[in-house]
PDB file of C-alpha atoms in Angstrom:
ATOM      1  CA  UNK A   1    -198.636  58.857  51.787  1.00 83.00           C
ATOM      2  CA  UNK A   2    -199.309  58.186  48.247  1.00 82.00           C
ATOM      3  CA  UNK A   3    -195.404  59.542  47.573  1.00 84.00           C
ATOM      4  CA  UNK A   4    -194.263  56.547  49.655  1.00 86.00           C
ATOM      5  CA  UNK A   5    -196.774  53.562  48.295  1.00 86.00           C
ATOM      6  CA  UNK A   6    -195.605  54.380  45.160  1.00 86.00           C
ATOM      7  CA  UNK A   7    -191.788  54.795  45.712  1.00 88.00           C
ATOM      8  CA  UNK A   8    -191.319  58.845  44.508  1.00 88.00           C
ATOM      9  CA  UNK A   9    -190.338  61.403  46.524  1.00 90.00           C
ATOM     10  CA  UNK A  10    -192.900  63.889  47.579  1.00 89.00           C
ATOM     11  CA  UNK A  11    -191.278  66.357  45.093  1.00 93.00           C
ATOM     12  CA  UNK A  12    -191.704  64.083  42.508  1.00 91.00           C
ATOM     13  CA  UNK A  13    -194.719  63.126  42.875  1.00 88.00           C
ATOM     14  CA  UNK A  14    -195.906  66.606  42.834  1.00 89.00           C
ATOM     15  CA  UNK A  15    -194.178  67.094  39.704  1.00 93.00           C
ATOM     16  CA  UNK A  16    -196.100  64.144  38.018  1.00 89.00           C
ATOM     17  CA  UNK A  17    -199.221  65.410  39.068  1.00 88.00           C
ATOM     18  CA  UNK A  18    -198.654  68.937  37.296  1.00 91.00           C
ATOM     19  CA  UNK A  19    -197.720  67.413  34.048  1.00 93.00           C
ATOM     20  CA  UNK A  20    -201.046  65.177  34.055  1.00 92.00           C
ATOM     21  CA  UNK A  21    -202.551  68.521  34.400  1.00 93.00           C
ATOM     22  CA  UNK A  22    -200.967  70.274  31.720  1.00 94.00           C
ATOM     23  CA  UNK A  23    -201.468  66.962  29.267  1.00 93.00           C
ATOM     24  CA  UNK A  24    -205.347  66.950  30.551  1.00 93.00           C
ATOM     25  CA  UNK A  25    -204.431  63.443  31.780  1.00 94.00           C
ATOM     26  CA  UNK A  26    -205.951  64.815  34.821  1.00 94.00           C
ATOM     27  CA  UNK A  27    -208.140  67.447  36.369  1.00 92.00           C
ATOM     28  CA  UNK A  28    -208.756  68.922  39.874  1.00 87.00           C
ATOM     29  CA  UNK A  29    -206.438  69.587  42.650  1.00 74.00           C
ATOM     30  CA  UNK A  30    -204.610  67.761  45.392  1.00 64.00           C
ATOM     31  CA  UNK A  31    -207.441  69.429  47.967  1.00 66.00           C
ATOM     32  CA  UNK A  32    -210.180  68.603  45.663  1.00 78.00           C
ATOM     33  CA  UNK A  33    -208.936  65.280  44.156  1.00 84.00           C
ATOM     34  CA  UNK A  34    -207.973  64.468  40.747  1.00 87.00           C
ATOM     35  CA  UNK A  35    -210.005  63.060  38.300  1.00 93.00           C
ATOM     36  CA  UNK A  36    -208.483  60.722  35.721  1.00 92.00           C
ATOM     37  CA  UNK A  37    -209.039  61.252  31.868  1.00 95.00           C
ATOM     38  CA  UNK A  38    -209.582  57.436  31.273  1.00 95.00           C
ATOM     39  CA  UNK A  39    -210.673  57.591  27.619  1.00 95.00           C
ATOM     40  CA  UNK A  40    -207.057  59.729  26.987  1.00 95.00           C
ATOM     41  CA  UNK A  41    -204.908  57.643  30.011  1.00 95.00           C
ATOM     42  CA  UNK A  42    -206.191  54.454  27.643  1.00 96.00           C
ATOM     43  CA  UNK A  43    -205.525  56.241  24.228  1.00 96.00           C
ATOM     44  CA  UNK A  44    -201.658  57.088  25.857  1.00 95.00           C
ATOM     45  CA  UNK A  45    -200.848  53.757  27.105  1.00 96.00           C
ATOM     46  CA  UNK A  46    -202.150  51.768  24.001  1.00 96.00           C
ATOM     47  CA  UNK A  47    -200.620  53.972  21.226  1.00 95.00           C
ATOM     48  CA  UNK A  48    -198.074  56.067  22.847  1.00 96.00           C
ATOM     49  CA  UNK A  49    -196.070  53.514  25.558  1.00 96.00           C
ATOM     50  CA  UNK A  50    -194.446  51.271  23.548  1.00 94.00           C
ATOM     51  CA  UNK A  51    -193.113  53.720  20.964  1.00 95.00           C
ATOM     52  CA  UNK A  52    -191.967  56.085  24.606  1.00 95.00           C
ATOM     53  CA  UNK A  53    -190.168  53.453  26.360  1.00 95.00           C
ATOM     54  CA  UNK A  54    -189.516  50.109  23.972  1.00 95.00           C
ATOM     55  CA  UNK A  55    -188.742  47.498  25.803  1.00 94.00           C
ATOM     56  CA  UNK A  56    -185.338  46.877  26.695  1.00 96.00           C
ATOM     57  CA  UNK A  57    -184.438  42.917  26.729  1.00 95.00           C
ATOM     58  CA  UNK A  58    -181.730  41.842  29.153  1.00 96.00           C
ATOM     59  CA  UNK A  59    -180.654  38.264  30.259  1.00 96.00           C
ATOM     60  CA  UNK A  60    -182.543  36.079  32.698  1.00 95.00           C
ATOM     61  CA  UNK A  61    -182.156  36.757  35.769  1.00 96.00           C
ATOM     62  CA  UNK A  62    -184.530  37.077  39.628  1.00 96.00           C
ATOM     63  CA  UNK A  63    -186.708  39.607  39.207  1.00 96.00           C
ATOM     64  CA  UNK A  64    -190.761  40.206  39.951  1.00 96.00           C
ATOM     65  CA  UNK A  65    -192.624  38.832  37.395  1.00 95.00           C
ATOM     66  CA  UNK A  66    -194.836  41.065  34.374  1.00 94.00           C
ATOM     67  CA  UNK A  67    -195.770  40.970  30.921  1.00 92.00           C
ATOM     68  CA  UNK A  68    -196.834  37.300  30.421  1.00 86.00           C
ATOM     69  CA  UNK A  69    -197.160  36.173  34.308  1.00 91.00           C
ATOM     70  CA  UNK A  70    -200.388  38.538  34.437  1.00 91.00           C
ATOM     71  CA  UNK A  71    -203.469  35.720  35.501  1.00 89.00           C
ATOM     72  CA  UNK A  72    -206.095  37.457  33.608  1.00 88.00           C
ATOM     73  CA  UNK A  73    -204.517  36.732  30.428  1.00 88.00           C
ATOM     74  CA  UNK A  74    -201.396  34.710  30.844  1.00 86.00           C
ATOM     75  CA  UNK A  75    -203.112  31.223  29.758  1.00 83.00           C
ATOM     76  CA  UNK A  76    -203.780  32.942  26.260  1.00 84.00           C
ATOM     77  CA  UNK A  77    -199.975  34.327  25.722  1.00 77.00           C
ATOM     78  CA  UNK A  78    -197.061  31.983  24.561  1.00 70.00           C
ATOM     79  CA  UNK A  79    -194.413  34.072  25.931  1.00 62.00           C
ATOM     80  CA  UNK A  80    -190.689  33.072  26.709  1.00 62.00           C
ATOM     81  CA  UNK A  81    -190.647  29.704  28.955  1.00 75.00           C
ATOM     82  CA  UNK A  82    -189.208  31.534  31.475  1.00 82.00           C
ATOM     83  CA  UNK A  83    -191.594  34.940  31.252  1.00 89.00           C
ATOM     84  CA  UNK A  84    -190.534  38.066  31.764  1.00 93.00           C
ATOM     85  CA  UNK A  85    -189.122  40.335  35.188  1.00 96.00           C
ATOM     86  CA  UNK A  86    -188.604  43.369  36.475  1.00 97.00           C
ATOM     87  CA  UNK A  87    -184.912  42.805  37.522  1.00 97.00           C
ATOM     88  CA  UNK A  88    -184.627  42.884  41.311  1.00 94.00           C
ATOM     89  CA  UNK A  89    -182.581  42.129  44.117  1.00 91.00           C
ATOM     90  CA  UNK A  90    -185.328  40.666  46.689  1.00 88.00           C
ATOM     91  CA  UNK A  91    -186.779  39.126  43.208  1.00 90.00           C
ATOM     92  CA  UNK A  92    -188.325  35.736  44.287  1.00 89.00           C
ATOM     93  CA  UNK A  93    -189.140  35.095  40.381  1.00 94.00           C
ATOM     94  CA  UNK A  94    -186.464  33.874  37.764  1.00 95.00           C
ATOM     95  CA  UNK A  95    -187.380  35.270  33.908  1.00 94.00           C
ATOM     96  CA  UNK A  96    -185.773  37.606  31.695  1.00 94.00           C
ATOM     97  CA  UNK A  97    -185.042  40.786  32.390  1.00 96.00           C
ATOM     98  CA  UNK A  98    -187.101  43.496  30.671  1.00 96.00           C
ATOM     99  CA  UNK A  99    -186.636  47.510  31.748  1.00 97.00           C
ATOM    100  CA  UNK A 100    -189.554  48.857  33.825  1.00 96.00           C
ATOM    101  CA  UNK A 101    -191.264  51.808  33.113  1.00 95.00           C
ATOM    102  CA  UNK A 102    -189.233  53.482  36.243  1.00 93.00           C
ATOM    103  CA  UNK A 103    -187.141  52.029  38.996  1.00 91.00           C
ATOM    104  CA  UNK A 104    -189.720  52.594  41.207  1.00 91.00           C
ATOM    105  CA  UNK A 105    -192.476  50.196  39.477  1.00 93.00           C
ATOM    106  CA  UNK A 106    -191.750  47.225  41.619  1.00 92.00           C
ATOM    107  CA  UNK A 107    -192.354  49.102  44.983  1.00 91.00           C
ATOM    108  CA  UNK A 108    -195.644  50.453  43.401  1.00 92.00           C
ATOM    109  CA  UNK A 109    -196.876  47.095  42.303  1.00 94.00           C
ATOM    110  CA  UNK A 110    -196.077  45.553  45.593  1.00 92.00           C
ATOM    111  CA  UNK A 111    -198.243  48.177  47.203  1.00 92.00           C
ATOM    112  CA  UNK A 112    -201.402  48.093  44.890  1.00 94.00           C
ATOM    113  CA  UNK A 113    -202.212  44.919  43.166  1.00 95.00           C
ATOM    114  CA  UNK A 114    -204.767  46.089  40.384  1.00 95.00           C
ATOM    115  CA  UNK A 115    -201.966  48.396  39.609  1.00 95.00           C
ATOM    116  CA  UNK A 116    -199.617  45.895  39.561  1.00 96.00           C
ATOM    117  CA  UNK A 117    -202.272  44.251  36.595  1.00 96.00           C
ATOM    118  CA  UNK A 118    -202.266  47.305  35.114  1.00 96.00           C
ATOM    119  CA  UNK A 119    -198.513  47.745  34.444  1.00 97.00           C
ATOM    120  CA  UNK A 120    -198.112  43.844  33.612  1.00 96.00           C
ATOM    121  CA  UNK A 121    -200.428  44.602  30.885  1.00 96.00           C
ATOM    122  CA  UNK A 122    -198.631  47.676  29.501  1.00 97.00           C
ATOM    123  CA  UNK A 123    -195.514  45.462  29.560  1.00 96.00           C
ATOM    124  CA  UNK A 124    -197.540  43.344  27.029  1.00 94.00           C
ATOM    125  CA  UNK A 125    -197.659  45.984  24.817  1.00 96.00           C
ATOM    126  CA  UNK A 126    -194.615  47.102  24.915  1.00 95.00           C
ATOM    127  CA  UNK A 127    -193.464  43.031  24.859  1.00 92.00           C
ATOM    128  CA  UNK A 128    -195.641  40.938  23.124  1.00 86.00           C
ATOM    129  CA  UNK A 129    -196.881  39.859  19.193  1.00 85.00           C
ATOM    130  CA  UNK A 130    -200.405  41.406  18.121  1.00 86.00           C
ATOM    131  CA  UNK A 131    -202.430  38.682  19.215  1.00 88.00           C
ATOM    132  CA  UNK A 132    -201.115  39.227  22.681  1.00 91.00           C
ATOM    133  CA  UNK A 133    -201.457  42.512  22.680  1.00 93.00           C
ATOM    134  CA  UNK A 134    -204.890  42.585  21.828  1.00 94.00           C
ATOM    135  CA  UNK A 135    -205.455  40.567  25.004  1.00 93.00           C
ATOM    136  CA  UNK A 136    -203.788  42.931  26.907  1.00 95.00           C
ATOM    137  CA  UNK A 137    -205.971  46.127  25.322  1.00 96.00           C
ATOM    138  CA  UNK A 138    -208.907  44.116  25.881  1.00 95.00           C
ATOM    139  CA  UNK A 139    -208.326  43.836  29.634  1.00 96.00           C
ATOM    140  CA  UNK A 140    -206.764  47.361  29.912  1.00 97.00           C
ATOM    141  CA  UNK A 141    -210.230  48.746  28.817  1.00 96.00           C
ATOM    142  CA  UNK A 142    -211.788  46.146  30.691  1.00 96.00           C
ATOM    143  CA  UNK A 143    -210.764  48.691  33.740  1.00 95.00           C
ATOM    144  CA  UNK A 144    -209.601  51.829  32.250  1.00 93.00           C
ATOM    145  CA  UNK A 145    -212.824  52.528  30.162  1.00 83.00           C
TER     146      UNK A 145
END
């Protein structure tokens, strides 16, 4: 079930889970549960993400909106006028196109809505000047720590 909500194939997903294991991102097992290494999770996402997959600026076009359109911080940013997308074919949004972590991001989002927060705010890392992205670590240990 959690294969499908987040768009990966049951292989895949299986895969992802052993290398959060072996990089003590995670412990436990699938019968037990996992149990999520916040404190290094956080420590990954602020410092590692946006030197592991830059962002990658395209041109505007219908997307699902990230980066600046996230509520809890979006008043604060002064991002493009037309904000930033996840390029998309059932997009409803229009913004500029910025690479997601994986093609699969949008389906995840649409399924889970705090994650959808939390990958809006690693886009403004990976997007955004300083001041913005100390918004954006402020809310991500806001529900990571």
């Amino acid at each position: 079930e959690l294969a499908k909500d987040v768009g990966l194939s049951g292989a895949r997903l299986h895969a992802s889970v052993e290398m959060l294991k072996l990089t003590q991102l995670a412990t436990g097992s699938s019968s037990e549960g996992l149990v999520v290494n916040r404190q290094r999770l956080l420590e990954l996402i602020i410092y590692g993400v946006p030197s592991i997959f830059p962002a990658m600026i395209g041109a505007p076009t219908r997307g699902m909106p990230t980066a600046s359109a996230l509520p809890e911080i979006s008043a604060q940013m002064s991002s493009p006028e037309l904000g930033y997308v996840w390029p998309h074919a059932s997009g409803t949004h229009r913004g500029v196109a910025v690479q997601p972590l994986h093609a699969c991001v949008h389906i995840a989002a649409k399924n889970d809505a705090g994650l959808y927060h939390l990958l809006m705010a690693i886009d403004v890392l990976r997007l955004e000047p300083a001041r913005e992205r100390e918004l954006a670590i402020r809310f991500l240990k806001s529900k990571l720590a």
